[in-house]
Amino acid sequence: MEGVIKKLKALEGKKILLLMHHNADIDALASAWVLKNFLSKKNIVTIATCESVAKQTKKIIELIKEEIVKDPDCSNYDFVTVLDTSSTEQIKAAKNLKIDMVIDHHEKGDLHAKLELVEKQAKATACIIYKILKKLGYKLSDIEKKVLLCGIVSDTAHLRFADKATMKIVYELMGDFSFGEILNLITVEEDVSDRIATLKAAKRMELYKFAELIVAFSKLGSHEAIAARNLVKLGVDIAIVMTKKDNELRISSRGREKILSKGVNLAELFEKVGEFIQGSGGGHDLAGSANGKVKPYNAVKRFILRELSKKLGKWKRIKV
C-alpha cells in the first residue's frame, strides 16, 4: 500500500484516467469517484467504463452527477489506474490500453501494472480506497462517505458477507444518515426484461446433483448475471448462466455460502474456465465470471462439471 500512497501523493499536473470494468458496479464507481475527488485537487481526472455501467450504478451516478466516459482512449492520459478489475477481458473495450496502477480486491487475474494493490481479503475495493485516503489524511464529505458505503454494502450482499474489518470501516463511515438510505440507493427494482430473463433461464436450466449440492446450468441472450443470482434465490446452490454475443462467450455464476465449506471457490473455478475458453476469468468466492471465445455449450458445461467433481465427487443429472 505504501508504494501506491507515495505515487498518489506525487501525482501533480497530470491527466489521469480512472478506468472501471465493463458493466461497472457500484463498488467500482464509488471507488473511482472518491479517489477522483482526492486527485482532482492537483490533476485533471476522468472516470471511464468499458461498454456500460450496471443498472444499479446509474442511480449513484444520478446522485453524484458524474460524467462517465465510455470506452476511453488510454493514450490520451498520462496515468491510468484500473479499479475493481482483475482481468484484461473486462476492459478490452478501452483503446490503446495501458495500465500504470491497479487497485482491486478480487482474486489475482491476468491484469498487471508497475504498481499493484490487490487485497483479496478486502470485501470491496471501496474498503481499500477508504484505507488509502485515511492514510493520506483526506477528510471525506458526508456524500463521499455515503457513496463508499453504497459500494461496500452492495458488494457484501447488504453486509451478509462482511467481516470484522469491514464492519469497522462501515462504522467509521456512518454519518448523519440512516442505513436505510444506503439500502434505498443500491436497490433497483428488477424490470420486465430482468424477470423475463430469469424465467427463461429457469425454463432452460439443466440440474446436476453433487451429494447434497445442486448445480444449475442455463443459457440466455443477455442478463446472465441477474439470472444466475435469481436462480440461487430459487434454490440451487451454484448457478451458471452462459451468453454468446458475436464471437464472445460470457459466463456468470453465483453460489450459496455453504459451497465454501466444500472447498468450492467460484473465483478460482472461473479463472480456470477463462483459460479453457481462451479468455480470462475470476471474481469473488461466491460470484465468478469468465469471458472468452465461443465454445460449444456442452463442452464448457462438461469442463465445469469435471472441475467441480475434483472438490465435490461424482455428480448425477436431475430431471425436472
PDB file of N, CA and C in Angstrom, residues 23-70:
ATOM      1  N   ASN A  23     -19.748  -3.120 -17.561  1.00  0.00           N
ATOM      2  CA  ASN A  23     -20.924  -3.247 -16.693  1.00  0.00           C
ATOM      3  C   ASN A  23     -20.548  -2.867 -15.258  1.00  0.00           C
ATOM      4  N   ALA A  24     -19.871  -1.740 -15.128  1.00  0.00           N
ATOM      5  CA  ALA A  24     -19.306  -1.310 -13.849  1.00  0.00           C
ATOM      6  C   ALA A  24     -20.354  -1.288 -12.738  1.00  0.00           C
ATOM      7  N   ASP A  25     -19.995  -1.880 -11.594  1.00  0.00           N
ATOM      8  CA  ASP A  25     -20.918  -1.951 -10.473  1.00  0.00           C
ATOM      9  C   ASP A  25     -20.720  -0.764  -9.528  1.00  0.00           C
ATOM     10  N   ILE A  26     -21.500  -0.755  -8.459  1.00  0.00           N
ATOM     11  CA  ILE A  26     -21.479   0.376  -7.528  1.00  0.00           C
ATOM     12  C   ILE A  26     -20.127   0.488  -6.831  1.00  0.00           C
ATOM     13  N   ASP A  27     -19.525  -0.633  -6.479  1.00  0.00           N
ATOM     14  CA  ASP A  27     -18.222  -0.615  -5.814  1.00  0.00           C
ATOM     15  C   ASP A  27     -17.169   0.050  -6.691  1.00  0.00           C
ATOM     16  N   ALA A  28     -17.161  -0.286  -7.978  1.00  0.00           N
ATOM     17  CA  ALA A  28     -16.197   0.316  -8.907  1.00  0.00           C
ATOM     18  C   ALA A  28     -16.399   1.821  -8.999  1.00  0.00           C
ATOM     19  N   LEU A  29     -17.650   2.249  -9.162  1.00  0.00           N
ATOM     20  CA  LEU A  29     -17.932   3.680  -9.286  1.00  0.00           C
ATOM     21  C   LEU A  29     -17.608   4.429  -7.999  1.00  0.00           C
ATOM     22  N   ALA A  30     -18.014   3.884  -6.864  1.00  0.00           N
ATOM     23  CA  ALA A  30     -17.747   4.539  -5.579  1.00  0.00           C
ATOM     24  C   ALA A  30     -16.243   4.733  -5.384  1.00  0.00           C
ATOM     25  N   SER A  31     -15.476   3.699  -5.686  1.00  0.00           N
ATOM     26  CA  SER A  31     -14.023   3.763  -5.530  1.00  0.00           C
ATOM     27  C   SER A  31     -13.427   4.820  -6.450  1.00  0.00           C
ATOM     28  N   ALA A  32     -13.865   4.815  -7.708  1.00  0.00           N
ATOM     29  CA  ALA A  32     -13.330   5.758  -8.693  1.00  0.00           C
ATOM     30  C   ALA A  32     -13.699   7.196  -8.348  1.00  0.00           C
ATOM     31  N   TRP A  33     -14.942   7.421  -7.960  1.00  0.00           N
ATOM     32  CA  TRP A  33     -15.409   8.792  -7.728  1.00  0.00           C
ATOM     33  C   TRP A  33     -14.724   9.437  -6.525  1.00  0.00           C
ATOM     34  N   VAL A  34     -14.625   8.708  -5.424  1.00  0.00           N
ATOM     35  CA  VAL A  34     -13.994   9.285  -4.235  1.00  0.00           C
ATOM     36  C   VAL A  34     -12.496   9.480  -4.469  1.00  0.00           C
ATOM     37  N   LEU A  35     -11.852   8.545  -5.159  1.00  0.00           N
ATOM     38  CA  LEU A  35     -10.431   8.721  -5.489  1.00  0.00           C
ATOM     39  C   LEU A  35     -10.245   9.915  -6.419  1.00  0.00           C
ATOM     40  N   LYS A  36     -11.177  10.101  -7.357  1.00  0.00           N
ATOM     41  CA  LYS A  36     -11.100  11.255  -8.256  1.00  0.00           C
ATOM     42  C   LYS A  36     -11.154  12.567  -7.460  1.00  0.00           C
ATOM     43  N   ASN A  37     -12.030  12.611  -6.482  1.00  0.00           N
ATOM     44  CA  ASN A  37     -12.168  13.835  -5.692  1.00  0.00           C
ATOM     45  C   ASN A  37     -10.860  14.205  -4.995  1.00  0.00           C
ATOM     46  N   PHE A  38     -10.126  13.199  -4.533  1.00  0.00           N
ATOM     47  CA  PHE A  38      -8.828  13.464  -3.911  1.00  0.00           C
ATOM     48  C   PHE A  38      -7.808  13.943  -4.947  1.00  0.00           C
ATOM     49  N   LEU A  39      -7.750  13.244  -6.082  1.00  0.00           N
ATOM     50  CA  LEU A  39      -6.733  13.544  -7.093  1.00  0.00           C
ATOM     51  C   LEU A  39      -7.001  14.838  -7.846  1.00  0.00           C
ATOM     52  N   SER A  40      -8.264  15.250  -7.919  1.00  0.00           N
ATOM     53  CA  SER A  40      -8.636  16.416  -8.731  1.00  0.00           C
ATOM     54  C   SER A  40      -8.102  17.734  -8.192  1.00  0.00           C
ATOM     55  N   LYS A  41      -7.605  17.736  -6.970  1.00  0.00           N
ATOM     56  CA  LYS A  41      -7.051  18.971  -6.409  1.00  0.00           C
ATOM     57  C   LYS A  41      -5.791  19.420  -7.152  1.00  0.00           C
ATOM     58  N   LYS A  42      -5.054  18.436  -7.719  1.00  0.00           N
ATOM     59  CA  LYS A  42      -3.801  18.758  -8.396  1.00  0.00           C
ATOM     60  C   LYS A  42      -3.731  18.225  -9.820  1.00  0.00           C
ATOM     61  N   ASN A  43      -4.789  17.559 -10.275  1.00  0.00           N
ATOM     62  CA  ASN A  43      -4.752  16.909 -11.583  1.00  0.00           C
ATOM     63  C   ASN A  43      -6.092  17.030 -12.297  1.00  0.00           C
ATOM     64  N   ILE A  44      -6.097  16.680 -13.579  1.00  0.00           N
ATOM     65  CA  ILE A  44      -7.344  16.583 -14.345  1.00  0.00           C
ATOM     66  C   ILE A  44      -7.690  15.100 -14.408  1.00  0.00           C
ATOM     67  N   VAL A  45      -8.847  14.737 -13.840  1.00  0.00           N
ATOM     68  CA  VAL A  45      -9.168  13.319 -13.664  1.00  0.00           C
ATOM     69  C   VAL A  45     -10.468  12.962 -14.374  1.00  0.00           C
ATOM     70  N   THR A  46     -10.448  11.845 -15.088  1.00  0.00           N
ATOM     71  CA  THR A  46     -11.620  11.338 -15.803  1.00  0.00           C
ATOM     72  C   THR A  46     -11.953   9.940 -15.305  1.00  0.00           C
ATOM     73  N   ILE A  47     -13.240   9.677 -15.127  1.00  0.00           N
ATOM     74  CA  ILE A  47     -13.702   8.325 -14.801  1.00  0.00           C
ATOM     75  C   ILE A  47     -14.294   7.716 -16.062  1.00  0.00           C
ATOM     76  N   ALA A  48     -13.928   6.473 -16.342  1.00  0.00           N
ATOM     77  CA  ALA A  48     -14.423   5.810 -17.554  1.00  0.00           C
ATOM     78  C   ALA A  48     -14.810   4.373 -17.255  1.00  0.00           C
ATOM     79  N   THR A  49     -15.694   3.860 -18.086  1.00  0.00           N
ATOM     80  CA  THR A  49     -16.082   2.462 -18.021  1.00  0.00           C
ATOM     81  C   THR A  49     -15.913   1.833 -19.396  1.00  0.00           C
ATOM     82  N   CYS A  50     -15.937   0.531 -19.435  1.00  0.00           N
ATOM     83  CA  CYS A  50     -15.900  -0.189 -20.703  1.00  0.00           C
ATOM     84  C   CYS A  50     -17.288  -0.735 -21.005  1.00  0.00           C
ATOM     85  N   GLU A  51     -17.806  -0.361 -22.142  1.00  0.00           N
ATOM     86  CA  GLU A  51     -19.100  -0.826 -22.657  1.00  0.00           C
ATOM     87  C   GLU A  51     -20.307  -0.219 -21.937  1.00  0.00           C
ATOM     88  N   SER A  52     -20.383  -0.376 -20.597  1.00  0.00           N
ATOM     89  CA  SER A  52     -21.614   0.041 -19.922  1.00  0.00           C
ATOM     90  C   SER A  52     -21.399   0.120 -18.415  1.00  0.00           C
ATOM     91  N   VAL A  53     -22.425   0.606 -17.729  1.00  0.00           N
ATOM     92  CA  VAL A  53     -22.459   0.511 -16.269  1.00  0.00           C
ATOM     93  C   VAL A  53     -23.696  -0.302 -15.892  1.00  0.00           C
ATOM     94  N   ALA A  54     -23.672  -0.924 -14.739  1.00  0.00           N
ATOM     95  CA  ALA A  54     -24.806  -1.717 -14.274  1.00  0.00           C
ATOM     96  C   ALA A  54     -25.997  -0.812 -13.961  1.00  0.00           C
ATOM     97  N   LYS A  55     -27.164  -1.393 -14.017  1.00  0.00           N
ATOM     98  CA  LYS A  55     -28.395  -0.638 -13.769  1.00  0.00           C
ATOM     99  C   LYS A  55     -28.376   0.019 -12.387  1.00  0.00           C
ATOM    100  N   GLN A  56     -27.907  -0.711 -11.369  1.00  0.00           N
ATOM    101  CA  GLN A  56     -27.864  -0.164 -10.021  1.00  0.00           C
ATOM    102  C   GLN A  56     -26.912   1.025  -9.930  1.00  0.00           C
ATOM    103  N   THR A  57     -25.850   0.983 -10.727  1.00  0.00           N
ATOM    104  CA  THR A  57     -24.844   2.038 -10.689  1.00  0.00           C
ATOM    105  C   THR A  57     -25.410   3.370 -11.190  1.00  0.00           C
ATOM    106  N   LYS A  58     -26.337   3.312 -12.103  1.00  0.00           N
ATOM    107  CA  LYS A  58     -26.902   4.532 -12.685  1.00  0.00           C
ATOM    108  C   LYS A  58     -27.562   5.408 -11.624  1.00  0.00           C
ATOM    109  N   LYS A  59     -28.110   4.773 -10.606  1.00  0.00           N
ATOM    110  CA  LYS A  59     -28.757   5.525  -9.530  1.00  0.00           C
ATOM    111  C   LYS A  59     -27.723   6.353  -8.749  1.00  0.00           C
ATOM    112  N   ILE A  60     -26.535   5.792  -8.555  1.00  0.00           N
ATOM    113  CA  ILE A  60     -25.470   6.512  -7.854  1.00  0.00           C
ATOM    114  C   ILE A  60     -24.916   7.631  -8.743  1.00  0.00           C
ATOM    115  N   ILE A  61     -24.830   7.367 -10.050  1.00  0.00           N
ATOM    116  CA  ILE A  61     -24.364   8.404 -10.984  1.00  0.00           C
ATOM    117  C   ILE A  61     -25.286   9.622 -10.938  1.00  0.00           C
ATOM    118  N   GLU A  62     -26.585   9.369 -10.846  1.00  0.00           N
ATOM    119  CA  GLU A  62     -27.546  10.474 -10.737  1.00  0.00           C
ATOM    120  C   GLU A  62     -27.339  11.252  -9.439  1.00  0.00           C
ATOM    121  N   LEU A  63     -27.006  10.555  -8.376  1.00  0.00           N
ATOM    122  CA  LEU A  63     -26.793  11.208  -7.083  1.00  0.00           C
ATOM    123  C   LEU A  63     -25.574  12.127  -7.127  1.00  0.00           C
ATOM    124  N   ILE A  64     -24.466  11.636  -7.693  1.00  0.00           N
ATOM    125  CA  ILE A  64     -23.216  12.408  -7.653  1.00  0.00           C
ATOM    126  C   ILE A  64     -23.046  13.304  -8.877  1.00  0.00           C
ATOM    127  N   LYS A  65     -23.941  13.123  -9.876  1.00  0.00           N
ATOM    128  CA  LYS A  65     -23.920  13.938 -11.102  1.00  0.00           C
ATOM    129  C   LYS A  65     -22.540  13.906 -11.768  1.00  0.00           C
ATOM    130  N   GLU A  66     -22.031  12.690 -11.960  1.00  0.00           N
ATOM    131  CA  GLU A  66     -20.709  12.497 -12.542  1.00  0.00           C
ATOM    132  C   GLU A  66     -20.830  12.056 -14.005  1.00  0.00           C
ATOM    133  N   GLU A  67     -19.998  12.638 -14.862  1.00  0.00           N
ATOM    134  CA  GLU A  67     -19.961  12.218 -16.256  1.00  0.00           C
ATOM    135  C   GLU A  67     -19.003  11.034 -16.399  1.00  0.00           C
ATOM    136  N   ILE A  68     -19.484   9.953 -16.970  1.00  0.00           N
ATOM    137  CA  ILE A  68     -18.681   8.744 -17.144  1.00  0.00           C
ATOM    138  C   ILE A  68     -18.368   8.563 -18.628  1.00  0.00           C
ATOM    139  N   VAL A  69     -17.104   8.522 -18.968  1.00  0.00           N
ATOM    140  CA  VAL A  69     -16.674   8.311 -20.356  1.00  0.00           C
ATOM    141  C   VAL A  69     -16.778   6.823 -20.679  1.00  0.00           C
ATOM    142  N   LYS A  70     -17.168   6.517 -21.894  1.00  0.00           N
ATOM    143  CA  LYS A  70     -17.302   5.123 -22.319  1.00  0.00           C
ATOM    144  C   LYS A  70     -16.173   4.751 -23.285  1.00  0.00           C
TER     145      LYS A  70
END
